[in-house]
CSV table of C-alpha atoms in Angstrom, one decimal:
chain,number,residue,atom,x,y,z
A,1,MET,CA,-29.5,1.6,15.6
A,2,THR,CA,-31.5,3.4,19.0
A,3,VAL,CA,-29.5,6.0,20.8
A,4,THR,CA,-31.1,7.6,24.1
A,5,ALA,CA,-30.7,10.9,24.6
A,6,ASN,CA,-29.0,12.5,28.0
A,7,THR,CA,-31.3,14.6,29.3
A,8,ALA,CA,-31.8,16.6,32.7
A,9,ALA,CA,-32.5,14.5,35.9
A,10,GLY,CA,-34.5,17.3,38.4
A,11,PRO,CA,-33.7,21.0,37.6
A,12,GLY,CA,-31.8,21.6,40.9
A,13,PRO,CA,-28.5,20.1,41.3
A,14,GLN,CA,-27.8,16.7,43.1
A,15,ALA,CA,-25.3,17.4,45.9
A,16,PRO,CA,-22.1,15.0,45.8
A,17,GLN,CA,-22.2,12.3,47.6
A,18,ALA,CA,-19.7,12.6,51.1
A,19,GLY,CA,-15.8,11.1,50.3
A,20,VAL,CA,-16.1,11.0,46.4
A,21,SER,CA,-13.6,13.1,45.0
A,22,ARG,CA,-14.6,15.3,42.1
A,23,ARG,CA,-12.7,15.4,39.2
A,24,PRO,CA,-13.5,16.1,36.0
A,25,GLY,CA,-9.4,16.4,34.9
A,26,SER,CA,-9.1,13.0,35.3
A,27,HIS,CA,-12.2,11.9,33.0
A,28,TRP,CA,-10.5,14.5,30.2
A,29,ALA,CA,-7.2,12.1,30.7
A,30,GLY,CA,-8.2,8.6,30.7
A,31,PHE,CA,-10.9,9.6,27.6
A,32,ALA,CA,-7.8,11.1,26.0
A,33,LEU,CA,-5.2,8.4,26.7
A,34,ARG,CA,-7.9,5.7,25.6
A,35,ARG,CA,-9.2,7.0,23.0
A,36,ALA,CA,-5.2,8.0,22.1
A,37,GLY,CA,-4.8,4.3,21.6
A,38,GLY,CA,-8.2,3.2,20.6
A,39,LEU,CA,-7.1,5.9,17.4
A,40,LEU,CA,-3.2,3.8,17.1
A,41,LEU,CA,-4.8,0.8,17.2
A,42,SER,CA,-7.3,1.1,14.7
A,43,LEU,CA,-4.4,2.6,12.2
A,44,VAL,CA,-2.1,-0.4,12.5
A,45,MET,CA,-5.4,-2.7,11.9
A,46,LEU,CA,-6.2,0.1,9.0
A,47,ILE,CA,-2.6,-0.8,7.6
A,48,VAL,CA,-2.9,-4.2,8.2
A,49,LEU,CA,-6.2,-5.5,6.9
A,50,THR,CA,-5.8,-3.1,4.0
A,51,PHE,CA,-2.2,-4.6,2.8
A,52,MET,CA,-3.5,-8.3,2.9
A,53,ILE,CA,-6.7,-7.7,1.7
A,54,VAL,CA,-6.1,-5.4,-1.2
A,55,PRO,CA,-3.9,-7.8,-3.1
A,56,LEU,CA,-7.1,-10.6,-2.9
A,57,ILE,CA,-8.7,-8.9,-6.4
A,58,PRO,CA,-8.5,-10.8,-9.1
A,59,GLY,CA,-5.7,-10.3,-12.0
A,60,ASP,CA,-3.4,-8.7,-12.4
A,61,PRO,CA,-2.3,-5.0,-12.1
A,62,ALA,CA,0.5,-5.9,-15.0
A,63,GLN,CA,-1.5,-6.9,-17.0
A,64,ALA,CA,-4.4,-4.9,-16.9
A,65,ILE,CA,-1.8,-1.5,-16.8
A,66,ALA,CA,0.1,-3.0,-19.6
A,67,GLY,CA,-2.9,-3.9,-22.3
A,68,THR,CA,-4.5,-7.5,-22.5
A,69,ASP,CA,-1.9,-7.5,-26.5
A,70,ALA,CA,0.9,-6.7,-24.0
A,71,SER,CA,2.9,-9.9,-23.8
A,72,PRO,CA,4.1,-12.4,-21.6
A,73,GLU,CA,8.1,-10.5,-22.0
A,74,THR,CA,5.9,-7.3,-20.9
A,75,VAL,CA,3.8,-8.3,-18.7
A,76,ALA,CA,6.8,-9.7,-15.7
A,77,GLN,CA,9.0,-6.9,-16.7
A,78,LEU,CA,6.7,-4.6,-15.4
A,79,ARG,CA,5.4,-6.8,-12.0
A,80,GLY,CA,9.1,-6.6,-11.3
A,81,GLN,CA,9.2,-2.1,-12.1
A,82,MET,CA,5.8,-2.8,-9.9
A,83,GLY,CA,7.7,-5.2,-6.9
A,84,LEU,CA,4.7,-7.3,-7.5
A,85,ASP,CA,7.4,-10.3,-7.2
A,86,ASP,CA,9.2,-9.6,-4.7
A,87,PRO,CA,8.2,-12.2,-1.1
A,88,LEU,CA,5.7,-10.5,1.0
A,89,PRO,CA,7.1,-10.2,4.4
A,90,VAL,CA,9.2,-7.5,2.0
A,91,ARG,CA,6.7,-5.5,0.9
A,92,PHE,CA,4.9,-5.7,3.8
A,93,ALA,CA,8.2,-3.3,5.6
A,94,ASP,CA,8.6,-1.5,2.4
A,95,TYR,CA,5.1,-0.9,2.7
A,96,VAL,CA,5.7,0.4,6.8
A,97,ALA,CA,8.8,2.4,5.9
A,98,GLY,CA,7.4,4.3,3.4
A,99,LEU,CA,4.5,5.6,6.2
A,100,ALA,CA,6.8,5.8,8.2
A,101,GLN,CA,7.9,8.9,5.7
A,102,LEU,CA,4.7,9.6,4.6
A,103,ASP,CA,5.0,8.0,1.7
A,104,LEU,CA,1.9,6.2,0.4
A,105,GLY,CA,4.3,4.7,-2.6
A,106,ASN,CA,3.5,5.3,-6.9
A,107,SER,CA,0.6,4.1,-8.5
A,108,PHE,CA,0.9,1.8,-10.8
A,109,ARG,CA,-1.1,3.8,-13.7
A,110,PHE,CA,-0.1,7.0,-12.9
A,111,ASN,CA,3.5,6.2,-12.0
A,112,ASP,CA,2.7,9.3,-9.2
A,113,ALA,CA,2.6,9.8,-5.5
A,114,VAL,CA,-0.2,8.3,-3.9
A,115,GLY,CA,-0.7,10.9,-1.7
A,116,GLY,CA,-0.9,13.7,-4.4
A,117,ILE,CA,-3.5,12.3,-5.9
A,118,ILE,CA,-5.4,11.7,-2.9
A,119,ALA,CA,-4.7,15.5,-2.3
A,120,THR,CA,-6.2,16.8,-5.2
A,121,LYS,CA,-9.2,14.1,-5.6
A,122,LEU,CA,-9.8,15.2,-1.4
A,123,PRO,CA,-11.1,18.2,-1.5
A,124,TYR,CA,-14.4,17.1,-4.5
A,125,THR,CA,-14.7,14.3,-1.6
A,126,ALA,CA,-14.6,16.6,1.8
A,127,GLN,CA,-17.1,18.9,-0.1
A,128,LEU,CA,-19.7,16.7,-0.6
A,129,ALA,CA,-19.3,14.9,2.3
A,130,ALA,CA,-19.5,18.4,4.5
A,131,MET,CA,-22.6,19.8,2.4
A,132,ALA,CA,-24.4,15.7,3.1
A,133,ILE,CA,-23.9,16.0,6.8
A,134,ILE,CA,-25.0,20.3,6.7
A,135,LEU,CA,-29.0,18.4,5.2
A,136,VAL,CA,-29.2,15.7,7.3
A,137,LEU,CA,-28.7,18.4,10.1
A,138,ALA,CA,-31.0,20.4,8.8
A,139,ILE,CA,-33.5,18.0,8.0
A,140,ALA,CA,-33.1,16.2,10.4
A,141,VAL,CA,-33.6,18.2,13.8
A,142,PRO,CA,-36.0,20.5,12.5
A,143,VAL,CA,-38.3,17.7,11.0
A,144,GLY,CA,-37.6,15.2,13.8
A,145,MET,CA,-38.7,18.1,16.9
A,146,ALA,CA,-41.5,19.6,14.9
A,147,VAL,CA,-43.0,15.6,14.3
A,148,GLY,CA,-41.8,14.5,18.1
A,149,ILE,CA,-43.9,17.8,19.6
A,150,LEU,CA,-47.3,17.5,17.6
A,151,THR,CA,-47.2,13.4,18.1
A,152,ARG,CA,-46.5,13.8,21.8
A,153,GLY,CA,-48.6,12.6,24.7
A,154,GLY,CA,-50.6,9.6,21.5
A,155,ARG,CA,-51.4,13.0,20.2
A,156,ARG,CA,-52.1,12.6,15.5
A,157,ARG,CA,-51.1,9.1,15.3
A,158,TRP,CA,-52.1,9.7,11.9
A,159,LEU,CA,-48.8,12.2,10.8
A,160,ASP,CA,-46.7,9.1,13.6
A,161,LEU,CA,-47.2,6.5,11.1
A,162,ALA,CA,-46.7,8.2,8.0
A,163,PHE,CA,-44.0,10.2,9.2
A,164,GLY,CA,-42.7,6.7,10.4
A,165,ASN,CA,-43.6,5.1,7.3
A,166,VAL,CA,-41.8,7.8,4.5
A,167,ALA,CA,-38.7,8.6,6.6
A,168,GLY,CA,-38.3,4.9,6.9
A,169,PHE,CA,-38.6,4.0,3.3
A,170,LEU,CA,-36.4,6.9,2.4
A,171,ALA,CA,-33.8,5.6,4.4
A,172,SER,CA,-34.0,2.1,3.3
A,173,LEU,CA,-33.6,2.7,-0.7
A,174,PRO,CA,-30.3,2.1,-1.4
A,175,GLY,CA,-28.0,5.9,-2.5
A,176,TYR,CA,-27.3,4.8,-6.4
A,177,VAL,CA,-30.9,4.3,-6.3
A,178,THR,CA,-31.9,7.4,-4.9
A,179,GLY,CA,-28.9,9.3,-7.4
A,180,THR,CA,-30.5,7.9,-10.8
A,181,LEU,CA,-33.7,8.2,-9.9
A,182,LEU,CA,-33.0,11.9,-9.4
A,183,ILE,CA,-31.0,11.9,-12.4
A,184,VAL,CA,-34.0,11.4,-14.1
A,185,LEU,CA,-36.5,13.1,-12.7
A,186,PHE,CA,-34.1,16.4,-13.1
A,187,SER,CA,-32.1,16.2,-15.4
A,188,ILE,CA,-33.9,14.0,-18.0
A,189,LEU,CA,-37.1,14.6,-17.8
A,190,TRP,CA,-37.4,18.4,-16.2
A,191,ARG,CA,-33.4,19.8,-16.8
A,192,VAL,CA,-33.5,22.0,-14.2
A,193,LEU,CA,-29.9,20.4,-12.5
A,194,PRO,CA,-27.0,19.3,-14.3
A,195,ALA,CA,-26.4,14.8,-14.3
A,196,GLY,CA,-22.6,15.0,-12.9
A,197,GLY,CA,-19.4,16.9,-13.1
A,198,ALA,CA,-18.1,19.4,-9.7
A,199,ASP,CA,-17.7,22.5,-11.9
A,200,SER,CA,-20.5,23.7,-10.0
A,201,LEU,CA,-23.1,24.8,-7.3
A,202,GLN,CA,-25.8,23.6,-8.8
A,203,ALA,CA,-23.3,20.6,-9.6
A,204,LEU,CA,-23.5,19.7,-6.4
A,205,ILE,CA,-27.4,19.2,-5.4
A,206,LEU,CA,-28.0,16.4,-6.9
A,207,PRO,CA,-25.5,14.2,-5.8
A,208,THR,CA,-25.8,15.7,-1.7
A,209,VAL,CA,-28.7,15.3,-2.0
A,210,ALA,CA,-28.6,11.4,-2.7
A,211,LEU,CA,-26.2,10.9,0.3
A,212,GLY,CA,-28.1,12.5,2.0
A,213,ILE,CA,-31.3,11.9,2.1
A,214,GLY,CA,-31.0,8.3,4.6
A,215,PRO,CA,-29.3,9.5,6.9
A,216,ALA,CA,-31.3,13.0,7.7
A,217,CYS,CA,-34.6,10.8,7.4
A,218,ALA,CA,-32.8,8.1,10.1
A,219,VAL,CA,-31.6,10.8,12.2
A,220,ALA,CA,-34.8,12.1,12.2
A,221,ARG,CA,-37.1,9.0,12.8
A,222,VAL,CA,-34.1,8.3,16.6
A,223,VAL,CA,-34.6,13.0,16.8
A,224,ARG,CA,-38.2,12.3,16.8
A,225,GLN,CA,-38.3,9.3,19.6
A,226,GLU,CA,-35.9,11.2,22.0
A,227,THR,CA,-37.8,14.6,21.8
A,228,ALA,CA,-41.2,12.3,22.5
A,229,THR,CA,-38.8,11.1,26.1
A,230,VAL,CA,-38.0,14.6,26.6
A,231,LEU,CA,-40.7,15.7,26.2
A,232,GLU,CA,-42.2,13.4,28.4
A,233,GLN,CA,-39.3,14.5,31.3
A,234,ASP,CA,-40.4,16.3,34.5
A,235,PHE,CA,-38.4,19.3,33.4
A,236,MET,CA,-39.9,19.9,30.6
A,237,ARG,CA,-43.7,19.1,32.4
A,238,THR,CA,-42.5,21.8,35.1
A,239,ALA,CA,-41.9,24.7,32.1
A,240,ARG,CA,-44.4,23.8,30.2
A,241,GLY,CA,-46.2,25.0,33.7
A,242,ARG,CA,-45.0,28.0,33.9
A,243,ARG,CA,-46.7,28.6,31.0
A,244,LEU,CA,-43.2,30.1,28.8
A,245,PRO,CA,-43.3,30.7,24.9
A,246,PRO,CA,-43.0,27.6,22.5
A,247,LEU,CA,-40.0,29.6,21.0
A,248,ARG,CA,-38.2,29.6,24.2
A,249,LEU,CA,-39.8,26.4,25.6
A,250,TYR,CA,-38.5,24.0,22.6
A,251,LEU,CA,-35.6,25.2,21.8
A,252,ARG,CA,-33.6,26.7,25.5
A,253,HIS,CA,-34.5,23.5,27.2
A,254,ALA,CA,-35.9,20.7,25.0
A,255,LEU,CA,-33.0,20.9,21.6
A,256,PRO,CA,-30.1,20.9,24.4
A,257,ASN,CA,-31.5,16.8,25.6
A,258,LEU,CA,-31.6,16.2,22.8
A,259,LEU,CA,-27.8,17.0,21.0
A,260,THR,CA,-25.9,14.3,22.1
A,261,SER,CA,-27.7,11.6,20.5
A,262,THR,CA,-28.5,13.4,18.0
A,263,LEU,CA,-23.9,14.3,17.5
A,264,THR,CA,-23.9,10.3,18.2
A,265,LEU,CA,-25.4,9.7,16.2
A,266,THR,CA,-24.1,12.2,13.3
A,267,GLY,CA,-20.8,10.7,14.2
A,268,LEU,CA,-21.2,6.9,13.6
A,269,ILE,CA,-23.1,8.0,10.0
A,270,LEU,CA,-19.8,10.1,9.1
A,271,ALA,CA,-18.3,6.8,8.0
A,272,SER,CA,-21.5,5.4,6.0
A,273,LEU,CA,-21.5,9.1,4.7
A,274,LEU,CA,-18.0,8.5,3.0
A,275,GLY,CA,-18.3,5.5,1.8
A,276,GLY,CA,-21.4,6.4,0.8
A,277,ALA,CA,-19.9,8.8,-1.7
A,278,ILE,CA,-17.6,5.9,-3.0
A,279,ILE,CA,-20.9,4.8,-4.9
A,280,ILE,CA,-23.0,8.7,-5.5
A,281,GLU,CA,-19.7,9.9,-7.0
A,282,THR,CA,-19.6,7.2,-9.2
A,283,VAL,CA,-23.0,7.4,-10.4
A,284,PHE,CA,-22.5,11.5,-10.8
A,285,ASN,CA,-19.1,11.0,-12.2
A,286,TYR,CA,-18.0,13.3,-9.5
A,287,PRO,CA,-14.8,14.0,-9.9
A,288,GLY,CA,-13.4,12.8,-6.1
A,289,LEU,CA,-11.9,10.0,-4.2
A,290,GLY,CA,-14.7,7.5,-4.8
A,291,ASN,CA,-14.7,7.1,-8.8
A,292,GLU,CA,-10.6,7.2,-8.4
A,293,ILE,CA,-10.5,4.1,-6.0
A,294,VAL,CA,-13.2,2.3,-9.1
A,295,GLN,CA,-11.0,3.6,-11.5
A,296,ALA,CA,-8.4,2.0,-9.1
A,297,ILE,CA,-9.8,-1.3,-8.5
A,298,ILE,CA,-10.7,-1.7,-12.2
A,299,TYR,CA,-6.5,-0.8,-13.0
A,300,ARG,CA,-5.7,-3.0,-9.7
A,301,ASP,CA,-3.9,-0.3,-9.1
A,302,TYR,CA,-2.4,-1.8,-5.4
A,303,PRO,CA,-0.8,1.1,-3.5
A,304,LEU,CA,-3.7,3.9,-4.7
A,305,ILE,CA,-6.0,2.0,-3.7
A,306,GLN,CA,-4.6,1.1,-0.1
A,307,GLY,CA,-3.5,5.0,0.1
A,308,ILE,CA,-7.9,6.0,0.2
A,309,ILE,CA,-9.1,3.3,2.4
A,310,LEU,CA,-5.7,4.5,4.3
A,311,VAL,CA,-6.4,7.7,4.2
A,312,VAL,CA,-10.9,7.8,4.5
A,313,GLY,CA,-10.9,5.7,7.5
A,314,LEU,CA,-8.2,7.5,9.7
A,315,ILE,CA,-10.3,11.1,8.5
A,316,ALA,CA,-13.2,8.6,9.4
A,317,THR,CA,-11.6,7.8,13.2
A,318,VAL,CA,-11.0,11.4,13.6
A,319,LEU,CA,-13.9,13.0,13.7
A,320,ASN,CA,-15.4,10.4,15.5
A,321,LEU,CA,-13.2,10.8,17.7
A,322,LEU,CA,-13.7,15.1,17.4
A,323,VAL,CA,-18.1,13.9,18.5
A,324,ASP,CA,-16.9,12.6,21.1
A,325,LEU,CA,-14.6,15.8,22.1
A,326,VAL,CA,-17.6,17.8,21.3
A,327,LEU,CA,-19.8,15.6,23.2
A,328,GLY,CA,-17.3,15.6,25.9
A,329,ILE,CA,-17.5,20.0,25.8
A,330,ILE,CA,-22.0,19.4,25.9
A,331,ASP,CA,-22.4,17.2,28.7
A,332,PRO,CA,-19.2,16.5,30.4
A,333,ARG,CA,-20.9,13.3,32.2
A,334,THR,CA,-19.8,11.2,29.2
A,335,LEU,CA,-16.2,11.3,29.3
A,336,GLY,CA,-16.9,8.9,32.9
A,337,ALA,CA,-19.0,6.9,31.0
A,338,LYS,CA,-16.4,7.0,28.0
A,339,SER,CA,-13.5,6.0,29.7
A,340,HIS,CA,-14.9,4.1,32.3
A,341,GLY,CA,-17.2,1.6,29.3
């Protein structure tokens, strides 16, 4: 995935063309309407797809919960209590009516409100995803910038090659492989970090690294590429010609021009982090939504599966909207592009 940074065209502002009306407010209005419509459409599609696809999971929810030794009469009675014998349109109408009242239904397995179960597990997943995002930015921006600066203009080809190979390898590793390797090294062989749970900050280290190291390497490669591009711009040559201190040169002039591409890619990665958390939480027995949805799939707990997917999808959509808002504040030109794109 390649993301191109919006770089400054030069040190001086250009005069507006005659007859062209610049109204930033109209860009914000168009952006808001477009994203509100997109959010509503995404939500409707998510509701329909989850309701239609989740019941396709092989197995009978009533049989899974009643157990293999349950009599056919018991299973049939349980199916009736779950509403599984109702026609599909009736079940969908009941589901939508419940959503309209912010009611996600009751779990087949626990017979508790799905919303309450999600509210209990969501903070754990949110904490893990937030720490992974912090790790991504803490690694990707400084490392990518440093390699881009050190290798600009074809310098230090060996460093560029080594960075590309190592970052590409780590970015391609599946999360469960990374998590398993971390457990073997740090929990079994060296015994310095716990292999699971969420009872301490130490227990979060390995899941955070397993979830964030791949995206961090992917973003670092983009930051390195964008750094090399920014450093070749005319305004950077002008800044270097003024013999500015390196810290001021790179942090004040180069870094702001990297933020757009970095934040854009980070926003796209947010959804993958939430999805990756499902696997990582299972590997580390972490008590979040990921671990919960795996158990829900095993027991064919349709309402809980649908509720988790719906909440996670809504959160991912809202987070991407917030990223677009931040990009619009940093670079208002993106509003015009998004409102007309």
